[in-house]
Short mmCIF file of C-alpha atoms and ligand atoms in Angstrom, two decimals:
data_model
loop_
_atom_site.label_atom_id
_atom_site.label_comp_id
_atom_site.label_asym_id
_atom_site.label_seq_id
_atom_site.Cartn_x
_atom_site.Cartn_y
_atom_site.Cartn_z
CA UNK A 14 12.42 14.87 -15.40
CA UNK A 15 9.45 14.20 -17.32
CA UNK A 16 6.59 14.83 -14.81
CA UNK A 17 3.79 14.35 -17.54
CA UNK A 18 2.42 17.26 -15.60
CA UNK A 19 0.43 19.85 -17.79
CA UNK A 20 -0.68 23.32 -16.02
CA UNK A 21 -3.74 24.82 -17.06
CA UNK A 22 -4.91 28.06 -14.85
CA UNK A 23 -7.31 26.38 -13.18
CA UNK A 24 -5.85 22.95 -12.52
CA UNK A 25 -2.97 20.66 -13.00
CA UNK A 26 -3.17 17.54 -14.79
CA UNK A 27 -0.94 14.54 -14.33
CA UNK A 28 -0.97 11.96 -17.23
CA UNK A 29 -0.26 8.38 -16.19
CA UNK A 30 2.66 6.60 -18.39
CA UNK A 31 3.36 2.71 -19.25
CA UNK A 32 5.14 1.44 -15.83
CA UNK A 33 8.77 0.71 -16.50
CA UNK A 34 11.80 -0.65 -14.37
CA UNK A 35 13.93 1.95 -15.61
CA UNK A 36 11.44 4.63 -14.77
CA UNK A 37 10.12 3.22 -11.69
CA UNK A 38 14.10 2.29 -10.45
CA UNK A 39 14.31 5.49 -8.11
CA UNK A 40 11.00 4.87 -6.46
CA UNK A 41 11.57 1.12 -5.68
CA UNK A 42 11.31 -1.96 -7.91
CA UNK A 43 9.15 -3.43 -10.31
CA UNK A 44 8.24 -7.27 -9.34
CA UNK A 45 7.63 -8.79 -12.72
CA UNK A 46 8.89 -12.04 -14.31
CA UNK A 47 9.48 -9.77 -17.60
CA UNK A 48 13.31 -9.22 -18.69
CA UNK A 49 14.60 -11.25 -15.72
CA UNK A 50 16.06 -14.83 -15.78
CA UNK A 51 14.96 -17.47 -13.32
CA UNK A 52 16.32 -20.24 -11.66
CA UNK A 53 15.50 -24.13 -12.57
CA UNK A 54 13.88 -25.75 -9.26
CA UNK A 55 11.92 -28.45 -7.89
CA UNK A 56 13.58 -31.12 -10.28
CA UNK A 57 12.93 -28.24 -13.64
CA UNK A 58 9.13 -27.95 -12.97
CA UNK A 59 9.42 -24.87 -11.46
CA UNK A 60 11.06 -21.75 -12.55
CA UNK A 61 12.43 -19.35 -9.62
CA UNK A 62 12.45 -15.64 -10.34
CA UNK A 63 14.35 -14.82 -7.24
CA UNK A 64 15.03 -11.63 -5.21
CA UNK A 65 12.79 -9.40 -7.45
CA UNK A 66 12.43 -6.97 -4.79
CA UNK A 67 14.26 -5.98 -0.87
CA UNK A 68 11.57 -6.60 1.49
CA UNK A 69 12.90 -3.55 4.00
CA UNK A 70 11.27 -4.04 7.39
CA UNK A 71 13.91 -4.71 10.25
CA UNK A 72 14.41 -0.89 11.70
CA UNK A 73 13.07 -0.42 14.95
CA UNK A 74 12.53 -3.64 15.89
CA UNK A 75 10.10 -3.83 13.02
CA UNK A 76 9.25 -6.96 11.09
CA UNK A 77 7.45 -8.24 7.73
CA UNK A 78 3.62 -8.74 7.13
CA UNK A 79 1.99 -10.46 4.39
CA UNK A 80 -1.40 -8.98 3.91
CA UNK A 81 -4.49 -9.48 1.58
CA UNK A 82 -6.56 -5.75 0.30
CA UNK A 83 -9.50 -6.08 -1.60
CA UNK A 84 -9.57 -2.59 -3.46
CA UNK A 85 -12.46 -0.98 -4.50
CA UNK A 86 -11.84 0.62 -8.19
CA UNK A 87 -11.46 4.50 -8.96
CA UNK A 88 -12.89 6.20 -11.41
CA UNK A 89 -10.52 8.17 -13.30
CA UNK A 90 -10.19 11.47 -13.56
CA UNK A 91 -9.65 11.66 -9.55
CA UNK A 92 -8.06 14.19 -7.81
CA UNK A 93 -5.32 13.59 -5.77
CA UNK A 94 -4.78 15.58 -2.41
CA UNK A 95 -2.14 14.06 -0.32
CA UNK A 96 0.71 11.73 -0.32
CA UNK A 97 2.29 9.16 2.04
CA UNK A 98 5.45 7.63 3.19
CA UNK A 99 6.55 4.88 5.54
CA UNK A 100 9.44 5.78 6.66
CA UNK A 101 10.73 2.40 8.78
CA UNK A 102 9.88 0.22 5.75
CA UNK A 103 9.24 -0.75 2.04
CA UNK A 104 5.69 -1.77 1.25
CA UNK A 105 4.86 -3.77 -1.80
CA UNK A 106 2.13 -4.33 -3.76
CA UNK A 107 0.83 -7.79 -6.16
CA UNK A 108 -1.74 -8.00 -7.91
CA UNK A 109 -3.96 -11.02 -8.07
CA UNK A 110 -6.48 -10.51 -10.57
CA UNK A 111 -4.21 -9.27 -13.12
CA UNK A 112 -6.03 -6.05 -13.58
CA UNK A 113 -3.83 -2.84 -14.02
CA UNK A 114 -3.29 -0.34 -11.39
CA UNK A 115 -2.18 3.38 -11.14
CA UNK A 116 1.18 3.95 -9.13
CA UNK A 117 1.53 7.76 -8.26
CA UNK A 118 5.01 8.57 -6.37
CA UNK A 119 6.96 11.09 -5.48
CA UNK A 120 11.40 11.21 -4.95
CA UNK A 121 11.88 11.06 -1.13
CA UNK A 122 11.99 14.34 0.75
CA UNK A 123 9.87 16.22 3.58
CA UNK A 124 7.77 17.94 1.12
CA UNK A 125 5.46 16.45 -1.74
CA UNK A 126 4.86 19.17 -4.68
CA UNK A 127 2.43 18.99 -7.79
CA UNK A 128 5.91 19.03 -10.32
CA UNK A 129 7.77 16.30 -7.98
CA UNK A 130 4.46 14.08 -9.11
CA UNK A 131 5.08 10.73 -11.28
CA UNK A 132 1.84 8.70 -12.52
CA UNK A 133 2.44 4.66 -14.22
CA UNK A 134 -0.11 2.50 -15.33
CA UNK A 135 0.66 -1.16 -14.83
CA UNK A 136 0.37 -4.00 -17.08
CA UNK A 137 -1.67 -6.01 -14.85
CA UNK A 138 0.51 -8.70 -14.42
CA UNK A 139 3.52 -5.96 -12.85
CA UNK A 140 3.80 -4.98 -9.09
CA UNK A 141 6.01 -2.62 -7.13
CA UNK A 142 7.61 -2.62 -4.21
CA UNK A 143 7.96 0.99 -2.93
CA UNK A 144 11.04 1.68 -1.39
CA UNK A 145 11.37 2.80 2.52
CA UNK A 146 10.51 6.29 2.33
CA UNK A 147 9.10 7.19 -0.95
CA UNK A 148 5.79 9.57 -1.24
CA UNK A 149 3.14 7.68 -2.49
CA UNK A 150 -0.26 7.67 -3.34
CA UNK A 151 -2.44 4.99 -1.23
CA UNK A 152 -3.81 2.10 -3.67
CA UNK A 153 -5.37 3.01 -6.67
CA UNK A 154 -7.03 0.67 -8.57
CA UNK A 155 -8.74 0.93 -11.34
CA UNK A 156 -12.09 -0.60 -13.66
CA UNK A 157 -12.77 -3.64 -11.41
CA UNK A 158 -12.79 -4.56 -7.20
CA UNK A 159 -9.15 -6.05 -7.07
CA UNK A 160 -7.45 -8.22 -4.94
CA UNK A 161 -3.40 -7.84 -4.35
CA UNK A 162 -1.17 -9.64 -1.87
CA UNK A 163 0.99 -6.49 0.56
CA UNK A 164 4.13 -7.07 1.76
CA UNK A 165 4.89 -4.26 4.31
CA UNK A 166 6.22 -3.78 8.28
CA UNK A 167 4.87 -4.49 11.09
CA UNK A 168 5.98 -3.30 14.33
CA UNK A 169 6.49 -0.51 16.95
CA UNK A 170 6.76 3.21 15.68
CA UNK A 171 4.75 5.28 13.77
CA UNK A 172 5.12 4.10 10.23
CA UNK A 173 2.55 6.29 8.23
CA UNK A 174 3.47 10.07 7.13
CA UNK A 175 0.71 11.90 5.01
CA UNK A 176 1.45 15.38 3.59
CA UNK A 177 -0.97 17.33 1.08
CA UNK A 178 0.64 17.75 -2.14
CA UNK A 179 1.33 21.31 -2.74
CA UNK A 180 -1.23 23.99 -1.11
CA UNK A 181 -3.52 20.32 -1.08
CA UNK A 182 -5.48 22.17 -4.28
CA UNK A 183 -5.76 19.12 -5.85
CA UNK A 184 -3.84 17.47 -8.67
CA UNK A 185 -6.33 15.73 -11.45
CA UNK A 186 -5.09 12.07 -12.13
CA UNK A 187 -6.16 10.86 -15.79
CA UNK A 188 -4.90 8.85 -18.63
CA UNK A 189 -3.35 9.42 -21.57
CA UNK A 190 -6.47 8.61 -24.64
CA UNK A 191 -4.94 6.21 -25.70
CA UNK A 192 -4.82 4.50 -22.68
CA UNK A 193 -7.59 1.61 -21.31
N1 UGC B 12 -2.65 2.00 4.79
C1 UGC B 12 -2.23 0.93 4.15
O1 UGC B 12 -2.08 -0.14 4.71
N2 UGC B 12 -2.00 1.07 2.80
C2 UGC B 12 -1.36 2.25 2.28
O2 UGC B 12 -0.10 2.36 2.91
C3 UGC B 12 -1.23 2.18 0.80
O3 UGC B 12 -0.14 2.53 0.28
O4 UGC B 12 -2.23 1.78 0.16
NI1 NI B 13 1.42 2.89 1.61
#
């Protein structure tokens, strides 16, 4: 699996790539319009591009939230320390201002490691719904304050793991030159 990881001695560096469906498919789903055909509606002025993503809420009694963050941007190289999971639901995230944003996951397990470490960049218009479970980083966004719309659980339970990645050294998050 191409982790886009590089070690150096004294630190590891993760490279963020283009988000992709493909890539992206064992982490959760990519909401975007791009590649996927909609349906006709509202007498052809609307079109419909339906069931993008499975809003995953219901365990434990649990139900779905809309939600509004305002994110303040990070400025890149960071270093990332820990990951998170929620493990009774999926949590998604849509941007509003169409600015791009750095997704940094990891394949579910009980342990988060610097190699198990994936890094996209969005296209600004793409969001992602992060599957019940998966390690992720907490919003990242990037060159501008940014609004996005959150679909994630309410409910009882505790619905928030955080683990450090690795020995919580510290993995530095960059992007690739030719990146913006
Ligand atoms: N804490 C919270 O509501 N958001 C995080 O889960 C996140 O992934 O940003
Ligand atoms: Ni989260």
């Amino acid at each position: 699996m191409n982790t886009s990881l590089e070690t150096h001695p004294t630190r590891i560096r993760l490279r963020a790539q283009p988000l992709t469906v493909e890539a992206f498919a064992e982490f959760g789903e990519v909401i975007t319009s791009d590649g996927n055909t909609p349906l006709l509606i509202n007498d052809g002025m609307t079109e419909r591009f339906h069931a993008l993503a499975l809003v995953d809420t219901g365990d434990h009694g649990g139900h779905a939230l809309i939600n509004l963050f305002h994110a303040q941007p990070y400025a890149l190289p960071m270093t990332l320390s820990s990951m998170e999971r929620h493990p009774l639901g999926s949590q998604a995230f849509m941007p509003l201002d169409a600015q791009p944003f750095i997704v940094v996951v990891a394949p579910i397990g009980e342990h988060v490691e610097p190699a198990d470490l994936r890094a996209f960049i969005t296209d600004g218009r793409q969001g992602v719904n992060y599957r019940r479970g998966v390690w992720h980083h907490s919003l990242i966004a990037l060159n501008t304050p940014a609004r996005f719309m959150v679909v994630d659980r309410g409910g009882p339970g505790d619905n928030c793991d955080v683990v450090p990645i690795g020995d919580g050294a510290g993995v530095v998050l960059e992007l690739d030159e030719t990146q913006p």
